[in-house]
Coordinates of C-alpha atoms in Angstrom, one line a residue:
X1 CA 13.0 -12.4 29.7
X2 CA 15.4 -12.0 26.3
X3 CA 12.4 -13.4 24.3
X4 CA 10.1 -10.7 25.4
X5 CA 12.5 -8.1 23.5
X6 CA 11.4 -8.2 19.9
X7 CA 7.8 -8.1 21.1
X8 CA 8.4 -4.9 23.4
X9 CA 10.7 -3.1 20.5
X10 CA 8.0 -3.5 17.8
X11 CA 5.0 -2.2 20.5
X12 CA 6.6 0.5 21.4
X13 CA 7.6 1.4 18.2
X14 CA 4.0 1.7 16.7
X15 CA 3.0 3.8 19.9
X16 CA 5.4 6.2 19.3
X17 CA 4.8 6.4 15.2
X18 CA 4.6 9.8 13.8
X19 CA 2.5 10.0 10.0
X20 CA 5.9 10.9 8.8
X21 CA 7.7 7.8 9.7
X22 CA 4.5 6.1 8.8
X23 CA 4.6 7.4 5.2
X24 CA 8.2 6.6 4.5
X25 CA 7.6 3.0 5.8
X26 CA 4.5 2.7 3.1
X27 CA 7.5 3.9 0.7
X28 CA 9.4 1.0 0.9
X29 CA 6.3 -1.3 -0.1
X30 CA 6.6 0.4 -3.1
X31 CA 10.0 -0.4 -3.7
X32 CA 9.4 -3.9 -2.8
X33 CA 6.7 -4.6 -5.3
X34 CA 8.8 -3.3 -8.5
X35 CA 10.9 -6.3 -7.4
X36 CA 8.0 -8.2 -7.8
X37 CA 8.5 -9.1 -11.1
X38 CA 12.0 -9.6 -11.2
X39 CA 12.0 -11.8 -8.4
X40 CA 8.7 -14.1 -9.7
X41 CA 10.4 -14.9 -12.9
X42 CA 14.0 -16.0 -11.1
X43 CA 12.0 -18.3 -9.1
X44 CA 11.8 -20.7 -12.3
X45 CA 9.2 -23.0 -13.3
X46 CA 7.6 -23.1 -10.0
X47 CA 3.4 -23.6 -10.6
X48 CA 1.8 -20.4 -9.6
X49 CA 0.1 -21.5 -6.6
X50 CA 2.9 -23.8 -5.5
X51 CA 4.7 -20.3 -5.6
X52 CA 2.3 -18.6 -3.6
X53 CA 1.9 -21.0 -1.0
X54 CA 5.5 -21.0 -0.4
X55 CA 6.2 -17.0 -0.4
X56 CA 3.0 -16.2 1.5
X57 CA 3.7 -19.2 4.5
X58 CA 6.9 -17.1 4.6
X59 CA 5.4 -13.9 4.4
X60 CA 3.2 -15.0 7.8
X61 CA 5.7 -16.4 9.6
X62 CA 7.6 -12.6 9.2
X63 CA 4.2 -10.9 10.4
X64 CA 4.2 -13.8 13.3
X65 CA 8.0 -13.5 14.4
X66 CA 6.7 -9.6 15.4
X67 CA 4.4 -11.1 17.8
X68 CA 7.2 -12.5 20.0
X69 CA 6.4 -11.2 23.7
X70 CA 2.6 -9.7 23.0
X71 CA 0.3 -11.6 24.2
X72 CA -2.2 -9.2 23.0
X73 CA -1.0 -9.8 18.9
X74 CA -3.1 -13.1 18.8
X75 CA -6.0 -11.3 19.3
X76 CA -5.8 -9.2 16.1
X77 CA -7.0 -12.1 14.7
X78 CA -10.6 -12.1 16.1
X79 CA -12.3 -9.8 13.4
X80 CA -15.5 -9.8 12.2
X81 CA -16.2 -11.9 8.8
X82 CA -16.1 -9.0 6.5
X83 CA -12.5 -8.3 7.5
X84 CA -11.4 -12.0 6.8
X85 CA -13.4 -11.6 3.3
X86 CA -11.3 -8.4 2.3
X87 CA -8.2 -9.6 3.5
X88 CA -7.5 -13.4 2.2
X89 CA -9.7 -12.4 -0.9
X90 CA -7.4 -9.1 -1.6
X91 CA -4.3 -11.0 -1.2
X92 CA -4.9 -14.3 -2.7
X93 CA -7.1 -13.4 -5.6
X94 CA -4.3 -10.8 -6.5
X95 CA -1.5 -12.3 -6.4
X96 CA -2.8 -15.8 -8.0
X97 CA -3.8 -13.6 -11.0
X98 CA -0.7 -12.0 -11.1
X99 CA 1.4 -15.2 -10.8
X100 CA -0.6 -16.6 -13.5
X101 CA -0.1 -13.6 -15.2
X102 CA 4.1 -13.7 -15.6
X103 CA 3.7 -17.2 -15.7
X104 CA 1.7 -17.2 -19.1
X105 CA 2.5 -13.7 -20.4
X106 CA 5.7 -11.7 -21.5
X107 CA 6.5 -10.3 -17.8
X108 CA 7.0 -6.5 -18.9
X109 CA 3.8 -6.3 -20.7
X110 CA 1.9 -8.4 -18.0
X111 CA 3.8 -6.0 -15.0
X112 CA 2.4 -2.9 -16.7
X113 CA -0.9 -3.6 -17.7
X114 CA -1.4 -4.9 -14.0
X115 CA 0.7 -1.8 -12.6
X116 CA -3.1 0.3 -13.7
X117 CA -4.2 -0.6 -10.1
X118 CA -2.4 2.7 -8.9
X119 CA -4.7 4.9 -11.1
X120 CA -7.7 2.8 -10.7
X121 CA -7.3 3.1 -6.9
X122 CA -7.5 7.0 -7.4
X123 CA -10.5 6.5 -9.3
X124 CA -12.3 4.1 -6.7
X125 CA -11.0 6.6 -4.2
X126 CA -13.6 9.3 -5.6
X127 CA -16.7 7.6 -4.8
X128 CA -15.5 7.4 -1.3
X129 CA -17.9 9.8 1.3
X130 CA -16.2 13.1 1.1
X131 CA -14.4 12.7 -2.5
X132 CA -15.8 13.3 -6.0
X133 CA -14.5 12.3 -9.9
X134 CA -13.2 15.2 -11.2
X135 CA -12.2 16.2 -14.8
X136 CA -8.2 15.6 -13.9
X137 CA -9.7 11.9 -12.5
X138 CA -10.9 11.6 -16.3
X139 CA -8.2 12.5 -18.1
X140 CA -5.8 10.7 -16.2
X141 CA -7.8 7.5 -16.7
X142 CA -8.3 8.3 -20.4
X143 CA -4.0 8.5 -20.3
X144 CA -3.6 5.2 -18.4
X145 CA -6.3 3.3 -20.8
X146 CA -3.8 5.0 -24.1
X147 CA -1.1 4.1 -22.6
X148 CA -2.6 0.5 -22.0
X149 CA -3.4 0.4 -26.0
X150 CA -0.4 1.2 -26.7
X151 CA 1.0 -1.5 -25.0
X152 CA -1.2 -4.2 -26.7
X153 CA -0.6 -2.5 -30.2
X154 CA 2.8 -2.4 -29.5
X155 CA 4.0 -5.7 -28.7
X156 CA 0.7 -7.7 -31.0
X157 CA 3.0 -9.4 -33.3
X158 CA 5.0 -10.8 -30.4
X159 CA 2.0 -12.6 -28.5
X160 CA 1.5 -16.1 -29.0
X161 CA -2.2 -17.4 -28.5
X162 CA -1.8 -18.6 -24.9
X163 CA -0.2 -15.8 -23.9
X164 CA -3.8 -14.0 -23.8
X165 CA -5.0 -15.4 -20.6
X166 CA -2.1 -14.2 -18.7
X167 CA -2.9 -10.6 -19.9
X168 CA -6.1 -11.0 -18.5
X169 CA -5.1 -12.4 -15.6
X170 CA -3.1 -9.4 -15.0
X171 CA -6.2 -6.8 -16.0
X172 CA -8.2 -8.2 -13.6
X173 CA -5.6 -8.4 -10.8
X174 CA -5.2 -4.9 -10.5
X175 CA -9.0 -4.3 -10.3
X176 CA -8.8 -6.6 -7.6
X177 CA -5.8 -4.6 -5.8
X178 CA -7.3 -1.3 -6.0
X179 CA -10.8 -2.7 -4.6
X180 CA -8.7 -4.1 -1.6
X181 CA -6.7 -1.5 -0.7
X182 CA -9.7 0.8 -0.9
X183 CA -11.4 -1.2 1.5
X184 CA -8.6 -1.7 3.8
X185 CA -8.7 2.0 4.3
X186 CA -12.0 1.8 5.0
X187 CA -11.2 -0.4 7.7
X188 CA -8.5 1.0 9.5
X189 CA -9.4 -0.2 12.6
X190 CA -8.0 -3.4 11.8
X191 CA -4.4 -3.8 13.4
X192 CA -1.8 -5.0 11.2
X193 CA -0.9 -7.9 13.0
X194 CA -3.9 -8.9 11.2
X195 CA -1.9 -8.9 7.7
X196 CA -0.3 -12.2 9.4
X197 CA -3.1 -13.9 9.6
X198 CA -4.2 -13.5 5.8
X199 CA -1.0 -13.8 4.6
X200 CA -1.4 -17.6 6.4
X201 CA -4.7 -18.1 5.0
X202 CA -3.5 -17.3 1.8
X203 CA -1.0 -19.9 1.9
X204 CA -3.5 -22.5 2.7
X205 CA -6.0 -21.3 0.1
X206 CA -2.9 -21.5 -2.6
X207 CA -1.8 -25.1 -1.0
X208 CA -4.8 -26.2 -2.1
X209 CA -5.5 -25.1 -5.4
X210 CA -2.0 -26.3 -6.1
X211 CA -2.7 -30.0 -4.8
X212 CA -5.7 -29.8 -7.3
X213 CA -4.5 -28.0 -10.2
X214 CA -0.7 -28.2 -10.5
X215 CA 2.2 -30.9 -10.2
X216 CA 4.7 -29.9 -7.9
X217 CA 7.8 -28.6 -9.0
X218 CA 11.0 -27.4 -6.6
X219 CA 13.5 -24.6 -7.2
X220 CA 16.4 -26.4 -9.3
X221 CA 18.7 -23.8 -8.6
X222 CA 20.5 -22.2 -5.6
X223 CA 19.2 -18.6 -7.5
X224 CA 15.7 -19.9 -7.4
X225 CA 15.5 -20.9 -3.8
X226 CA 17.1 -17.8 -2.6
X227 CA 14.6 -15.9 -4.9
X228 CA 12.0 -18.1 -3.5
X229 CA 12.9 -17.1 -0.1
X230 CA 13.6 -12.8 -0.9
X231 CA 10.0 -13.0 -2.9
X232 CA 8.2 -13.9 0.6
X233 CA 10.1 -11.9 2.8
X234 CA 9.6 -8.6 0.5
X235 CA 7.4 -8.3 -2.1
X236 CA 4.6 -11.2 -0.4
X237 CA 5.5 -10.4 2.8
X238 CA 7.1 -7.3 4.9
X239 CA 5.7 -5.0 2.1
X240 CA 2.1 -5.7 3.1
X241 CA 2.7 -4.7 6.5
X242 CA 4.5 -1.8 5.3
X243 CA 2.0 -0.9 3.3
X244 CA -0.7 -1.6 5.6
X245 CA 1.0 0.6 8.3
X246 CA 1.1 3.7 5.9
X247 CA -2.3 3.6 4.4
X248 CA -3.8 3.5 8.1
X249 CA -1.1 5.9 9.4
X250 CA 0.7 7.9 6.9
X251 CA -0.1 10.2 4.4
X252 CA -2.3 8.2 1.8
X253 CA -1.8 11.2 -0.7
X254 CA 1.5 11.0 -0.8
X255 CA 1.9 7.3 -0.9
X256 CA -1.0 6.9 -3.7
X257 CA 1.0 9.6 -6.0
X258 CA 4.6 7.7 -5.2
X259 CA 2.6 4.1 -6.4
X260 CA 2.9 5.4 -9.7
X261 CA 6.8 4.7 -10.0
X262 CA 6.1 1.3 -9.9
X263 CA 5.4 0.4 -13.0
X264 CA 8.5 2.1 -14.7
X265 CA 11.2 0.9 -11.3
X266 CA 9.7 -2.5 -12.3
X267 CA 10.0 -2.4 -15.8
X268 CA 13.5 -1.3 -15.1
X269 CA 14.4 -3.8 -13.3
X270 CA 13.4 -6.7 -15.6
X271 CA 15.6 -5.0 -18.4
X272 CA 18.4 -4.9 -16.0
X273 CA 18.0 -8.4 -15.3
X274 CA 17.6 -9.5 -18.9
X275 CA 14.0 -10.6 -18.3
X276 CA 12.9 -8.3 -21.0
X277 CA 14.5 -5.9 -23.6
X278 CA 13.7 -1.5 -23.8
X279 CA 11.6 -0.6 -26.6
X280 CA 10.1 3.1 -27.6
X281 CA 6.1 1.2 -26.9
X282 CA 7.1 -0.2 -23.3
X283 CA 8.7 3.3 -22.2
X284 CA 5.7 5.4 -23.9
X285 CA 3.0 3.1 -22.4
X286 CA 4.9 3.5 -19.1
X287 CA 5.5 6.9 -19.2
X288 CA 1.6 7.4 -20.3
X289 CA 0.5 5.1 -17.5
X290 CA 2.1 6.4 -15.1
X291 CA 1.7 10.2 -16.0
X292 CA -2.4 9.8 -15.8
X293 CA -2.2 8.6 -12.3
X294 CA 0.0 11.3 -11.1
X295 CA -2.8 13.4 -12.8
X296 CA -5.3 11.6 -11.6
X297 CA -4.0 11.8 -8.2
X298 CA -3.0 15.3 -8.6
X299 CA -5.7 16.2 -5.4
X300 CA -4.3 13.5 -3.2
X301 CA -0.9 15.7 -3.5
X302 CA -2.1 19.3 -3.4
X303 CA -5.1 19.1 -1.5
X304 CA -4.0 21.0 1.8
X305 CA -3.6 19.0 5.0

């Protein structure tokens, strides 16, 4: 039966996956997320919740395609309520806030502020059983804070009053994603197949919010349509499955440290695409935030296996 082949291949791949392979898969999520800002801006003037509904629907379908030929995959959706709260709450909450941030605030500044989540993941993880908050965690947090203050101080003259809600949304989104990531580590027994359900549930919630709060605006150009599809397949689709695999099967220390390169890559893509301008303040803020994260994650990288 030809239709069974894709599902059988996926099932065997998961069973034979090594920690090294899972870590490499997790790293691809970081690369895809670095494109999130530029792709979101490229979608045009689509309202935030409408965009979330469209892209998460595509992302959920990406996961469902891997279910072909695997009758047990659907069983992954039978999870306790707390799992659904963490999964859907994390995905819907984070992206709703992030899309709103990119709509109402300068994309580079909103992106860098939001990308404090790697630092927060390290700090939150230190309170898990077997971990502790050390001096280098505090130093890393202070550097991240300094970078954030510099980001605001260097761009204050360019902010309009209406952009403040977007910046606040970006900051809160960082906390939401950090909490989701750490809690996902605690729920590592939940199969990655369940992420497809989280994506589809998020799409439904976003569609409901869109109907209540927004006016539908469809993409106006081919590039905008392609950006929506690419966003759903990559940063709002495959990246979540890759991150889930990496967190549950790979080396979380390597993934945690590597994630601090995301703001630098993200800002670089925004500048290359013409959506942001290079400046000394942005560069220094990015270095401080990323450097603070690396220092905070020192034990994740250097700890012996």
